[in-house]
Short mmCIF file of C-alpha atoms and ligand atoms in Angstrom, two decimals:
data_model
loop_
_atom_site.label_atom_id
_atom_site.label_comp_id
_atom_site.label_asym_id
_atom_site.label_seq_id
_atom_site.Cartn_x
_atom_site.Cartn_y
_atom_site.Cartn_z
CA MET A 1 12.32 8.79 6.36
CA THR A 2 13.11 12.63 6.19
CA PRO A 3 10.81 15.45 5.51
CA ASP A 4 12.45 15.75 2.16
CA GLN A 5 11.00 12.38 1.59
CA VAL A 6 7.98 12.79 2.68
CA THR A 7 7.81 15.97 0.39
CA LEU A 8 8.80 13.76 -2.22
CA VAL A 9 5.92 10.79 -1.76
CA GLN A 10 3.51 13.40 -1.36
CA GLN A 11 4.32 15.34 -4.55
CA SER A 12 4.20 12.56 -6.40
CA PHE A 13 1.40 10.60 -5.42
CA ALA A 14 -0.31 14.00 -7.01
CA LYS A 15 0.52 13.08 -9.72
CA VAL A 16 -0.69 10.08 -9.93
CA ALA A 17 -4.15 11.31 -8.22
CA PRO A 18 -6.38 12.24 -11.14
CA ILE A 19 -5.56 8.53 -12.41
CA SER A 20 -6.61 7.20 -9.11
CA GLU A 21 -8.63 4.51 -10.95
CA THR A 22 -6.34 4.15 -13.73
CA ALA A 23 -2.75 3.35 -11.52
CA ALA A 24 -5.61 0.82 -9.18
CA VAL A 25 -6.80 -1.41 -11.74
CA LEU A 26 -2.52 -1.47 -12.80
CA PHE A 27 -1.49 -2.03 -9.50
CA TYR A 28 -4.35 -4.78 -8.71
CA ASP A 29 -2.96 -6.37 -12.33
CA ARG A 30 0.05 -6.02 -12.17
CA LEU A 31 -0.03 -7.89 -8.56
CA PHE A 32 -2.03 -10.29 -9.43
CA GLU A 33 0.49 -11.26 -12.33
CA ILE A 34 3.52 -12.10 -9.96
CA ALA A 35 1.38 -13.51 -7.06
CA PRO A 36 -1.46 -15.29 -8.72
CA ALA A 37 -1.89 -17.04 -5.97
CA VAL A 38 -3.53 -14.21 -3.95
CA LYS A 39 -6.77 -12.99 -6.55
CA ALA A 40 -8.84 -15.57 -4.94
CA MET A 41 -8.41 -13.53 -1.61
CA PHE A 42 -9.60 -10.73 -3.86
CA PRO A 43 -13.47 -10.65 -4.66
CA ALA A 44 -14.62 -11.02 -7.76
CA ASP A 45 -16.24 -6.94 -8.59
CA MET A 46 -12.82 -5.38 -7.71
CA THR A 47 -13.56 -0.96 -7.96
CA GLU A 48 -14.99 -1.16 -4.29
CA GLN A 49 -11.82 -2.42 -3.52
CA ARG A 50 -10.20 -0.22 -5.74
CA LYS A 51 -11.04 2.92 -3.69
CA LYS A 52 -11.16 2.06 -0.67
CA LEU A 53 -6.61 0.59 -1.79
CA MET A 54 -6.59 3.67 -3.14
CA ALA A 55 -8.07 5.84 0.11
CA THR A 56 -6.21 4.59 2.54
CA LEU A 57 -2.80 5.12 0.26
CA ALA A 58 -4.30 9.31 0.31
CA ALA A 59 -4.98 9.43 3.84
CA VAL A 60 -1.11 7.42 4.88
CA VAL A 61 1.37 10.15 2.73
CA ASN A 62 -1.76 12.25 4.18
CA GLY A 63 -0.01 11.88 7.64
CA LEU A 64 3.06 10.60 6.89
CA ALA A 65 4.23 14.63 7.85
CA ASP A 66 2.38 13.61 11.17
CA LEU A 67 3.21 9.67 11.60
CA GLU A 68 1.34 9.09 15.38
CA SER A 69 -2.05 10.51 13.65
CA ILE A 70 -2.38 6.61 11.30
CA LEU A 71 -0.40 4.53 13.76
CA PRO A 72 -3.77 3.41 14.79
CA ALA A 73 -5.74 3.34 11.74
CA ALA A 74 -2.63 1.40 10.12
CA SER A 75 -2.43 -1.07 12.71
CA ALA A 76 -6.82 -1.73 13.09
CA LEU A 77 -5.95 -2.27 9.29
CA ALA A 78 -3.08 -4.53 9.11
CA LYS A 79 -5.27 -7.03 12.02
CA ARG A 80 -8.02 -6.54 9.93
CA HIS A 81 -5.93 -8.09 6.64
CA ILE A 82 -5.11 -11.70 8.89
CA SER A 83 -8.69 -12.12 8.80
CA TYR A 84 -8.09 -12.06 4.29
CA GLY A 85 -5.52 -14.02 4.63
CA ALA A 86 -2.14 -12.01 3.64
CA ARG A 87 1.07 -13.53 6.29
CA ALA A 88 4.38 -11.41 6.54
CA GLU A 89 5.32 -12.69 3.38
CA HIS A 90 3.15 -10.88 0.74
CA TYR A 91 3.53 -7.32 2.54
CA PRO A 92 6.73 -7.23 0.21
CA VAL A 93 4.97 -8.74 -3.03
CA VAL A 94 2.50 -5.38 -2.67
CA GLY A 95 5.22 -3.12 -2.78
CA ALA A 96 6.51 -4.66 -6.11
CA ALA A 97 3.16 -4.01 -8.05
CA LEU A 98 3.27 -0.40 -5.93
CA LEU A 99 6.47 1.05 -6.66
CA TRP A 100 6.23 -0.91 -10.12
CA THR A 101 2.74 1.28 -10.55
CA LEU A 102 3.59 4.21 -9.09
CA GLU A 103 6.04 3.91 -11.56
CA LYS A 104 4.11 3.61 -14.72
CA GLY A 105 1.89 6.33 -13.51
CA LEU A 106 4.90 8.97 -12.81
CA GLY A 107 7.27 8.05 -16.47
CA ASP A 108 9.56 10.67 -16.01
CA ALA A 109 8.18 11.93 -12.21
CA TRP A 110 9.64 8.50 -10.96
CA THR A 111 13.20 9.49 -10.72
CA PRO A 112 15.88 7.82 -8.07
CA ASP A 113 14.97 9.90 -5.10
CA VAL A 114 11.97 9.45 -6.29
CA ALA A 115 11.69 5.94 -5.74
CA THR A 116 13.81 5.78 -3.11
CA ALA A 117 11.45 7.83 -0.99
CA TRP A 118 8.61 5.53 -1.94
CA THR A 119 10.22 2.67 -0.94
CA ALA A 120 11.41 3.87 2.74
CA ALA A 121 7.74 5.26 2.75
CA TYR A 122 6.02 1.55 1.57
CA GLY A 123 9.05 0.38 4.26
CA THR A 124 8.06 1.63 7.51
CA LEU A 125 4.16 1.24 7.23
CA SER A 126 4.60 -2.47 6.12
CA GLY A 127 7.33 -2.95 8.28
CA PHE A 128 4.76 -1.97 11.50
CA MET A 129 1.65 -3.74 9.79
CA ILE A 130 3.41 -6.78 10.26
CA SER A 131 5.03 -6.43 13.83
CA GLU A 132 0.93 -4.89 14.31
CA ALA A 133 -0.55 -8.35 13.56
CA TYR A 134 2.14 -11.12 13.31
CA GLY A 135 5.30 -9.05 15.14
CA ARG A 136 3.87 -10.09 18.87
CA PRO A 137 2.26 -12.39 20.59
CA GLN A 138 -2.07 -11.23 19.89
CA ALA A 139 -3.57 -10.78 23.34
CA ALA A 140 -6.79 -12.71 23.83
CA GLU A 141 -9.39 -10.00 23.79
C1 LIG B 201 0.59 -1.17 3.30
C2 LIG B 201 -0.62 -2.76 2.33
C3 LIG B 201 -1.91 -2.74 2.20
C4 LIG B 201 -2.64 -1.76 2.10
C5 LIG B 201 -2.68 -0.55 2.64
C6 LIG B 201 -4.01 -2.12 2.17
C7 LIG B 201 -5.33 -1.72 2.07
C8 LIG B 201 -6.11 -2.39 1.85
C9 LIG B 201 -7.47 -2.01 2.25
C10 LIG B 201 -8.31 -0.31 2.51
C11 LIG B 201 -8.33 -3.22 2.16
C12 LIG B 201 -10.05 -2.28 1.49
C13 LIG B 201 -10.34 -2.91 3.42
C14 LIG B 201 -10.73 -3.02 4.49
O1 LIG B 201 -10.56 -1.49 5.27
O2 LIG B 201 -10.30 -3.49 5.83
C15 LIG B 201 -7.41 -4.05 2.20
C16 LIG B 201 -8.27 -5.42 1.02
C17 LIG B 201 -7.35 -6.73 1.68
N1 LIG B 201 -6.60 -6.14 2.32
FE1 LIG B 201 -5.20 -5.09 1.57
N2 LIG B 201 -3.68 -3.15 1.90
C18 LIG B 201 -1.98 -3.98 2.04
C19 LIG B 201 -1.59 -4.92 2.22
C20 LIG B 201 -1.59 -5.98 1.59
C21 LIG B 201 -1.90 -7.52 1.94
C22 LIG B 201 0.02 -8.08 1.47
C23 LIG B 201 -2.55 -8.82 1.75
C24 LIG B 201 -1.61 -9.29 1.34
C25 LIG B 201 -1.96 -10.21 -0.42
C26 LIG B 201 -3.75 -7.74 1.62
C27 LIG B 201 -4.48 -8.16 1.09
C28 LIG B 201 -6.41 -7.92 1.35
C29 LIG B 201 -7.26 -8.49 0.81
C30 LIG B 201 -7.22 -10.01 -0.14
C31 LIG B 201 -8.25 -7.15 0.70
C32 LIG B 201 -9.62 -8.06 0.01
C33 LIG B 201 -11.24 -8.57 2.06
C34 LIG B 201 -11.65 -8.51 1.26
O3 LIG B 201 -12.77 -7.76 0.67
O4 LIG B 201 -12.47 -10.19 1.72
N3 LIG B 201 -3.71 -6.25 1.47
N4 LIG B 201 -6.42 -3.94 1.41
#
């Protein structure tokens, strides 16, 4: 990601932050619409889940300019997801639901440059998480 892309992601996320609860509802509704099978993996009450997702996204977005600082937490998150039943092929689906949500939430502020910047951001994060969780043999712990 270029520094300009980091700025675009941070500025656009700041616009969604005031409606983060709504954005999270939109996100999971969309996810369960395009991937109905994953719904059963989540708790019935999504209240806490929505908060955790938005808090984690905020932390990632804040850390984009200093990627090294967020990698340990992203690695741990990826590894926890193995036990949630997440597989590598789910990541692009989650990415599609996320980008769709941002597009809806941002309206006119969802420009082609913002879309490209978010695609790069999610690609970087999910690529790293996939490789941490599934990309190499796990050491016995
Ligand atoms: C960059 C991508 C993702 C982010 C930032 C993310 C974030 C989170 C966070 C913060 C939690 C709360 C629990 C924890 O911190 O361990 C969580 C839980 C969960 N995630 Fe993700 N997630 C991502 C991708 C995925 C994918 C690809 C799947 C596959 C369907 C998935 C399925 C789940 C499930 C099922 C839970 C709930 C576990 C439970 O409470 O039983 N996530 N996610």
